[in-house]
XYZ file of C-alpha atoms in Angstrom:
498
model
C -48.608 -45.104 -35.319
C -48.643 -41.320 -35.419
C -47.501 -39.093 -32.597
C -50.208 -38.234 -30.083
C -51.334 -34.631 -29.867
C -50.172 -32.806 -26.742
C -52.813 -32.756 -23.999
C -54.324 -29.302 -23.689
C -55.241 -27.664 -20.414
C -57.563 -24.827 -19.640
C -56.379 -21.591 -21.270
C -56.921 -19.519 -18.099
C -54.910 -21.897 -15.932
C -52.223 -22.266 -18.546
C -51.907 -18.498 -18.977
C -51.350 -17.965 -15.250
C -48.787 -20.721 -14.943
C -47.012 -19.835 -18.173
C -46.761 -16.130 -17.352
C -45.183 -16.794 -13.962
C -42.898 -19.459 -15.369
C -41.817 -17.288 -18.290
C -40.963 -14.465 -15.881
C -38.871 -16.881 -13.853
C -37.195 -18.090 -17.014
C -36.362 -14.541 -18.025
C -34.956 -13.900 -14.555
C -32.753 -16.964 -14.801
C -31.540 -15.974 -18.254
C -30.680 -12.469 -17.089
C -29.014 -13.643 -13.895
C -27.022 -16.283 -15.671
C -25.837 -13.796 -18.251
C -24.697 -11.480 -15.487
C -23.046 -14.365 -13.722
C -21.196 -15.368 -16.885
C -19.873 -11.827 -17.338
C -18.570 -11.938 -13.771
C -16.914 -15.300 -14.352
C -19.427 -17.119 -12.143
C -22.058 -18.319 -14.632
C -20.508 -21.216 -16.501
C -22.374 -23.932 -14.535
C -25.701 -22.391 -15.598
C -25.193 -22.140 -19.360
C -27.626 -24.952 -20.161
C -30.220 -23.387 -17.878
C -29.812 -20.060 -19.657
C -30.387 -21.644 -23.063
C -33.553 -23.378 -21.892
C -34.830 -20.201 -20.271
C -34.324 -18.158 -23.427
C -36.049 -20.803 -25.529
C -39.084 -20.894 -23.236
C -39.347 -17.137 -23.063
C -39.194 -17.012 -26.838
C -42.091 -19.458 -27.143
C -44.179 -17.510 -24.622
C -47.547 -19.192 -24.029
C -47.796 -20.895 -27.400
C -47.066 -24.431 -28.534
C -50.253 -26.134 -27.346
C -52.759 -28.227 -29.259
C -54.675 -25.092 -30.092
C -53.340 -21.706 -31.069
C -52.423 -19.730 -27.927
C -53.083 -22.724 -25.647
C -49.971 -24.339 -24.183
C -49.693 -28.055 -23.740
C -49.121 -29.769 -20.417
C -45.567 -30.595 -21.510
C -44.676 -26.978 -22.258
C -46.192 -25.728 -19.023
C -44.311 -28.388 -17.101
C -41.092 -27.242 -18.752
C -41.920 -23.672 -17.724
C -42.509 -24.873 -14.191
C -39.215 -26.782 -14.252
C -37.356 -23.639 -15.245
C -39.072 -21.721 -12.452
C -37.943 -24.365 -9.992
C -34.414 -24.231 -11.318
C -34.502 -20.452 -10.901
C -35.257 -20.851 -7.225
C -32.474 -23.421 -6.825
C -29.945 -21.482 -8.871
C -30.519 -18.041 -7.377
C -28.625 -18.612 -4.079
C -25.619 -20.093 -5.869
C -25.564 -17.232 -8.353
C -25.864 -14.721 -5.539
C -22.939 -16.244 -3.663
C -20.808 -16.351 -6.797
C -21.541 -12.733 -7.618
C -20.832 -11.694 -4.027
C -17.440 -13.401 -4.193
C -16.758 -11.591 -7.419
C -17.715 -8.249 -5.900
C -15.516 -8.848 -2.884
C -12.536 -9.307 -5.175
C -13.229 -5.918 -6.776
C -13.644 -3.866 -3.592
C -10.457 -1.821 -3.808
C -9.269 0.403 -6.624
C -5.813 -1.085 -7.090
C -3.516 0.542 -9.588
C -2.513 -1.361 -12.734
C 0.349 -3.855 -12.687
C 1.522 -2.249 -15.920
C 3.118 0.735 -14.200
C 3.500 2.552 -17.505
C -0.264 3.198 -17.431
C 0.158 5.480 -14.393
C 0.295 8.828 -16.171
C -0.314 12.376 -15.015
C -3.401 12.467 -17.227
C -4.728 9.263 -15.693
C -4.026 10.667 -12.226
C -6.129 13.735 -13.037
C -8.888 11.492 -14.370
C -8.873 9.483 -11.147
C -8.316 12.227 -8.565
C -8.900 15.569 -10.315
C -11.424 18.111 -9.091
C -14.223 16.579 -11.172
C -13.571 13.047 -9.895
C -15.013 13.507 -6.415
C -18.516 14.157 -7.716
C -18.558 11.168 -10.084
C -20.819 8.326 -9.009
C -18.973 5.678 -10.973
C -15.376 5.386 -9.889
C -12.735 3.111 -11.293
C -9.018 2.523 -10.918
C -8.593 1.304 -14.489
C -6.118 3.621 -16.116
C -7.118 4.370 -19.732
C -4.010 6.142 -20.924
C -0.510 4.958 -21.698
C 2.266 6.133 -19.441
C 3.857 9.485 -20.166
C 7.123 10.496 -18.687
C 6.784 12.129 -15.296
C 7.508 15.802 -15.162
C 10.836 17.011 -13.952
C 11.070 16.949 -10.167
C 10.870 20.678 -9.574
C 7.917 21.217 -11.890
C 5.737 18.953 -9.802
C 6.187 20.835 -6.526
C 4.248 23.822 -5.238
C 6.367 26.899 -4.750
C 4.516 28.054 -1.610
C 5.599 25.266 0.729
C 3.592 25.148 3.958
C 4.649 24.776 7.555
C 3.793 21.372 9.085
C 0.821 22.768 11.031
C -0.521 24.520 7.923
C -0.129 21.297 5.973
C -2.105 19.343 8.590
C -4.880 21.943 8.456
C -4.986 21.934 4.636
C -5.348 18.152 4.532
C -8.106 18.292 7.145
C -9.999 20.729 4.921
C -9.469 18.432 1.922
C -10.889 15.575 3.971
C -13.940 17.643 4.944
C -14.409 18.636 1.304
C -14.981 14.990 0.349
C -17.418 14.468 3.217
C -15.190 12.329 5.459
C -14.833 12.808 9.224
C -11.454 12.910 11.036
C -9.632 9.590 11.148
C -10.484 8.478 14.698
C -14.143 9.383 14.310
C -14.142 7.519 10.992
C -12.836 4.431 12.820
C -15.639 4.617 15.372
C -18.253 4.995 12.663
C -16.735 1.906 11.011
C -17.224 -0.041 14.246
C -13.579 0.075 15.348
C -13.759 1.208 18.973
C -10.188 0.385 20.035
C -7.166 2.122 18.552
C -4.423 2.104 21.147
C -0.677 1.689 21.386
C 0.528 -1.818 22.158
C 3.889 -3.202 23.247
C 6.746 -1.701 21.249
C 8.212 -4.314 18.899
C 10.023 -2.056 16.433
C 12.389 0.823 17.143
C 12.709 2.952 14.014
C 15.417 5.599 13.949
C 15.617 8.355 11.356
C 19.333 8.994 11.696
C 19.446 12.071 9.458
C 18.031 13.809 6.390
C 21.180 14.078 4.267
C 20.825 12.047 1.056
C 22.499 11.719 -2.323
C 19.061 11.807 -4.002
C 16.108 14.203 -4.010
C 13.075 12.101 -4.919
C 9.821 13.802 -5.906
C 7.742 11.621 -3.559
C 10.046 11.881 -0.517
C 7.968 12.385 2.620
C 10.987 13.587 4.626
C 12.223 15.993 1.927
C 15.749 14.595 1.975
C 18.408 15.903 -0.392
C 22.141 16.676 -0.595
C 21.267 20.113 0.863
C 19.955 18.739 4.151
C 22.466 18.702 7.007
C 20.348 17.412 9.909
C 22.070 14.381 11.431
C 21.849 12.419 14.694
C 24.547 13.290 17.223
C 26.713 10.692 18.938
C 24.705 11.276 22.120
C 21.394 10.464 20.400
C 22.867 7.321 18.795
C 24.194 6.059 22.135
C 20.912 6.806 23.896
C 18.983 4.882 21.246
C 21.265 1.891 21.819
C 20.660 2.282 25.564
C 16.884 2.169 25.046
C 17.190 -0.797 22.698
C 19.214 -2.677 25.304
C 16.684 -1.838 28.044
C 13.633 -2.866 25.976
C 13.640 -6.669 25.719
C 10.326 -6.783 23.810
C 11.834 -4.907 20.855
C 12.892 -7.407 18.198
C 13.468 -5.079 15.213
C 15.797 -2.099 14.770
C 14.737 -0.213 11.632
C 17.234 2.440 10.438
C 16.076 5.021 7.938
C 16.901 8.511 6.670
C 17.740 10.317 4.291
C 20.362 7.889 3.233
C 21.151 6.347 6.640
C 24.491 5.003 5.414
C 25.721 8.577 4.864
C 24.994 9.671 8.432
C 27.996 9.855 10.752
C 26.585 7.465 13.375
C 25.422 4.712 11.017
C 28.182 2.172 11.578
C 28.191 2.757 15.336
C 24.435 2.128 15.401
C 24.837 -1.122 13.447
C 27.762 -2.355 15.538
C 25.991 -1.516 18.799
C 22.859 -3.393 17.710
C 24.940 -6.394 16.634
C 26.529 -6.456 20.088
C 23.049 -6.549 21.676
C 22.018 -9.344 19.309
C 25.090 -11.410 20.094
C 24.903 -10.983 23.868
C 21.296 -10.734 25.021
C 18.848 -10.821 22.086
C 19.752 -13.383 19.414
C 16.559 -12.835 17.397
C 17.041 -9.080 17.001
C 16.510 -8.110 13.369
C 18.445 -5.130 11.996
C 17.062 -3.346 8.907
C 18.759 -0.762 6.708
C 16.405 1.209 4.445
C 18.739 1.659 1.512
C 18.291 3.681 -1.679
C 20.766 1.367 -3.520
C 22.648 4.177 -5.283
C 24.533 4.914 -2.061
C 26.495 1.706 -2.673
C 28.259 3.479 -5.577
C 29.064 6.681 -3.720
C 32.764 7.508 -3.167
C 33.867 6.188 0.216
C 31.183 3.480 0.298
C 33.140 0.800 -1.530
C 33.016 -1.554 1.491
C 29.416 -0.809 2.499
C 27.849 -3.981 1.050
C 30.448 -6.176 2.732
C 29.901 -4.372 6.051
C 26.138 -4.951 5.862
C 26.523 -8.596 4.861
C 29.069 -9.376 7.581
C 26.748 -7.918 10.220
C 23.700 -9.746 8.827
C 21.746 -6.564 8.213
C 18.546 -6.961 6.200
C 17.925 -4.428 3.446
C 14.661 -2.829 2.401
C 15.379 -0.928 -0.802
C 13.185 1.523 -2.679
C 12.772 0.882 -6.404
C 9.617 2.541 -7.762
C 9.661 0.856 -11.164
C 11.188 -1.818 -13.333
C 11.287 0.840 -16.066
C 14.478 2.935 -16.250
C 12.912 6.137 -17.590
C 10.139 6.117 -15.024
C 12.502 5.502 -12.125
C 14.789 8.317 -13.216
C 11.854 10.723 -13.541
C 10.796 10.015 -9.962
C 14.203 9.629 -8.323
C 16.738 11.430 -10.523
C 18.959 10.874 -13.538
C 20.970 7.641 -13.709
C 19.278 6.328 -10.552
C 17.868 3.213 -12.224
C 21.215 2.208 -13.741
C 22.991 2.652 -10.423
C 20.200 0.903 -8.529
C 20.527 -2.197 -10.705
C 24.285 -2.118 -10.224
C 23.718 -1.864 -6.477
C 21.369 -4.854 -6.555
C 23.984 -6.919 -8.389
C 26.565 -6.009 -5.727
C 24.194 -7.084 -2.955
C 23.348 -10.311 -4.794
C 27.086 -11.091 -4.958
C 27.160 -10.972 -1.125
C 24.257 -13.392 -0.845
C 21.410 -10.928 -0.586
C 18.075 -11.855 -2.174
C 18.561 -15.637 -2.098
C 16.023 -18.072 -0.684
C 12.780 -16.655 -2.035
C 10.015 -14.803 -0.181
C 10.286 -16.968 2.952
C 14.045 -16.603 3.444
C 15.240 -16.117 7.000
C 16.526 -12.804 8.244
C 20.207 -11.942 8.011
C 20.616 -11.084 4.341
C 17.085 -10.461 3.156
C 16.635 -8.042 0.296
C 13.099 -6.687 -0.044
C 12.125 -4.045 -2.591
C 9.574 -1.265 -2.051
C 7.288 0.126 -4.757
C 5.272 3.328 -4.521
C 3.153 4.703 -7.390
C 4.402 7.582 -9.554
C 1.340 9.730 -8.878
C -2.105 9.911 -7.289
C -2.873 6.200 -7.521
C -3.150 3.276 -5.181
C -0.454 0.671 -5.807
C -1.341 -2.506 -7.703
C -2.021 -5.721 -5.838
C 1.237 -6.683 -4.203
C 1.374 -10.301 -5.343
C 0.664 -9.404 -8.981
C 3.293 -6.670 -9.125
C 5.789 -8.951 -7.363
C 5.452 -11.392 -10.273
C 5.915 -8.576 -12.793
C 9.044 -7.299 -11.016
C 10.536 -10.789 -10.955
C 9.951 -11.146 -14.684
C 11.446 -7.762 -15.525
C 14.333 -7.646 -13.054
C 15.073 -11.338 -12.718
C 14.687 -12.673 -16.218
C 15.984 -9.593 -18.041
C 18.549 -8.152 -15.616
C 19.601 -11.086 -13.459
C 18.479 -9.482 -10.188
C 17.352 -11.526 -7.180
C 15.223 -10.228 -4.334
C 13.104 -11.840 -1.633
C 9.863 -9.872 -1.663
C 8.235 -6.809 -3.175
C 6.366 -4.499 -0.804
C 3.852 -2.036 -2.243
C 2.920 1.144 -0.358
C 0.706 4.126 -1.067
C 2.221 7.585 -1.229
C 1.512 9.575 1.918
C -0.063 12.979 1.124
C 2.583 14.900 3.063
C 5.611 17.089 2.289
C 6.810 16.833 -1.335
C 3.969 14.590 -2.458
C 1.487 16.905 -0.729
C 2.955 19.820 -2.707
C 2.734 17.741 -5.885
C -0.963 17.018 -5.266
C -1.730 20.668 -4.541
C -0.076 21.885 -7.717
C -1.823 19.272 -9.857
C -5.219 19.962 -8.294
C -5.585 16.362 -7.116
C -5.349 16.714 -3.320
C -9.083 16.397 -2.601
C -9.427 13.624 -5.166
C -6.511 11.678 -3.696
C -7.893 12.021 -0.172
C -11.231 10.769 -1.479
C -9.472 7.816 -3.132
C -7.838 6.876 0.184
C -11.066 7.230 2.163
C -13.292 5.248 -0.163
C -10.729 2.426 -0.214
C -10.523 2.206 3.578
C -9.935 -1.388 4.665
C -10.711 -2.173 8.330
C -8.477 -5.258 8.191
C -5.405 -3.025 7.949
C -6.062 -1.142 11.197
C -4.532 -3.699 13.626
C -1.393 -3.765 11.457
C -0.616 -0.051 11.172
C 2.899 0.793 12.338
C 1.893 3.121 15.172
C 0.425 0.176 17.108
C 3.798 -1.439 17.852
C 6.435 0.970 16.456
C 8.255 3.844 18.108
C 9.914 6.352 15.815
C 12.887 8.492 16.862
C 14.002 11.511 14.836
C 17.605 12.619 14.304
C 17.265 15.059 17.231
C 15.983 12.392 19.652
C 12.288 13.344 19.681
C 9.791 10.470 19.811
C 6.890 10.000 17.377
C 4.262 7.396 16.480
C 5.673 6.983 12.969
C 8.006 8.545 10.410
C 5.078 10.417 8.842
C 4.048 12.057 12.103
C 7.693 13.004 12.603
C 7.665 15.114 9.451
C 4.478 16.837 10.598
C 5.923 17.450 14.081
C 3.106 15.458 15.743
C 5.218 14.312 18.672
C 4.222 11.780 21.348
C 3.247 13.014 24.796
C 1.897 16.270 26.093
C 3.667 19.589 26.331
C 7.054 19.588 24.636
C 6.756 15.847 23.921
C 8.907 12.880 24.878
C 12.491 12.342 23.753
C 15.025 9.563 24.157
C 16.546 11.249 27.217
C 13.251 11.503 29.104
C 12.534 7.753 29.291
C 14.518 4.734 30.474
C 12.968 2.134 28.167
C 10.435 1.853 25.376
C 8.044 0.302 27.892
C 7.898 3.552 29.877
C 4.348 4.197 31.142
C 4.329 7.740 29.743
C 4.985 6.313 26.289
C 2.643 3.336 26.561
C -0.278 5.451 27.767
C 0.212 8.303 25.322
C -2.618 8.384 22.763
C -1.723 7.751 19.131
C -1.858 11.043 17.249
C -3.802 10.856 14.008
C -4.679 13.196 11.145
C -5.971 13.002 7.580
C -2.779 11.408 6.218
C -3.498 8.269 8.297
C -5.954 7.134 5.622
C -2.866 6.401 3.509
C -1.940 3.505 5.824
C -5.430 1.951 5.748
C -6.295 2.085 2.051
C -6.788 -1.240 0.239
C -3.936 -3.587 1.202
C -2.400 -1.063 3.625
C 0.972 0.682 3.700
C 2.533 -0.160 7.051
């Protein structure tokens, strides 16, 4: 018995139904294709095929030319129904995909961070571009020699603050606190001090191109014995403080370093057993003459180390930090590993933690921290036998030497725009000025190490210093407003830098 002819329906009715159904089918096909490109469309592949087939047939296929059959129209209607059902799922999948692409992270392959790519991303022409991307198209070139990247006409701190404010205005962004309010963040106040950070001096055996404190072997500023003892006094009188963070310069080369460590250890052993002591180490100091016993001293006193290592690539590190720095840094890491540093993985307890810090070699945001952590472990661990607990990625602050670098390269406005457009409100409660107090080598008090370099001190008039308060819970300190400026966008971009 032969196959029955498809039942025809009225051409006018069929045309209306088929046109609407074909449009729905085309919509599904387009949406599914977009979803597949985003990685979200695999469940809808069969639907896409059916939609394309129906659209291709249009209104034909009926018993008479140009008249669709009931079966074809029903298939059109089925596709239309599936379009309605599929659209919410596709929308949610695409939204998830977009959320994962919000921030313009730098590439995990650090060798793609070139000067040319920096100009492409943050040069004068970049601000006006509608389509922005952090994908770096060029292969890495060696960074320029340190001196060539700095502007000769260095500015005073107040001039620098004003120049950054103008750069911020040039990209259409308001001052930081007003920006927070416009973003719906109405509270930005100092909390209880949990971290006492002391910049014990600016003398250093390196002169890194990105250094926000402009340390070098030429700097002689150093904390006096009186400032060191007063800091220990404040630490002892501030029971809420559970972290002592010692930085520099190279803090180990400052005259009061060991006294500061030993005094903090005494506080930990007598009244505050959970006090964490951190040394921000440049690693090469471990090989300096007279520092042969430094690693043993740190290990015996259970001092955690946060060490800067801007790349797993030797040439790139040396371009940013100086000749032979990478070789000596790896040697320093091996020495620390021999004393038990870096063992136990990312969740190791305090006492001999060894965390590394990465900052980009130019006007880029750092890569995603977890991805670069994996890359560092492959390069340093598998190839060089180095162990560390965690990699921390931070953005370069547009101040001091890096500010000069941006000015000379013509990327200051572009870099400020990069920071602003990657603002992440989730980072605001975690910025260091909320629960940190920073003390400079001369005893002045600041919200953070960056404000210290810009002389944005805490308190009115001449500002507060370690001799004007009796504890870090002093009302004058607690009630002092946090001082902000354009550089603060560096701490709130993408994954944050505090």
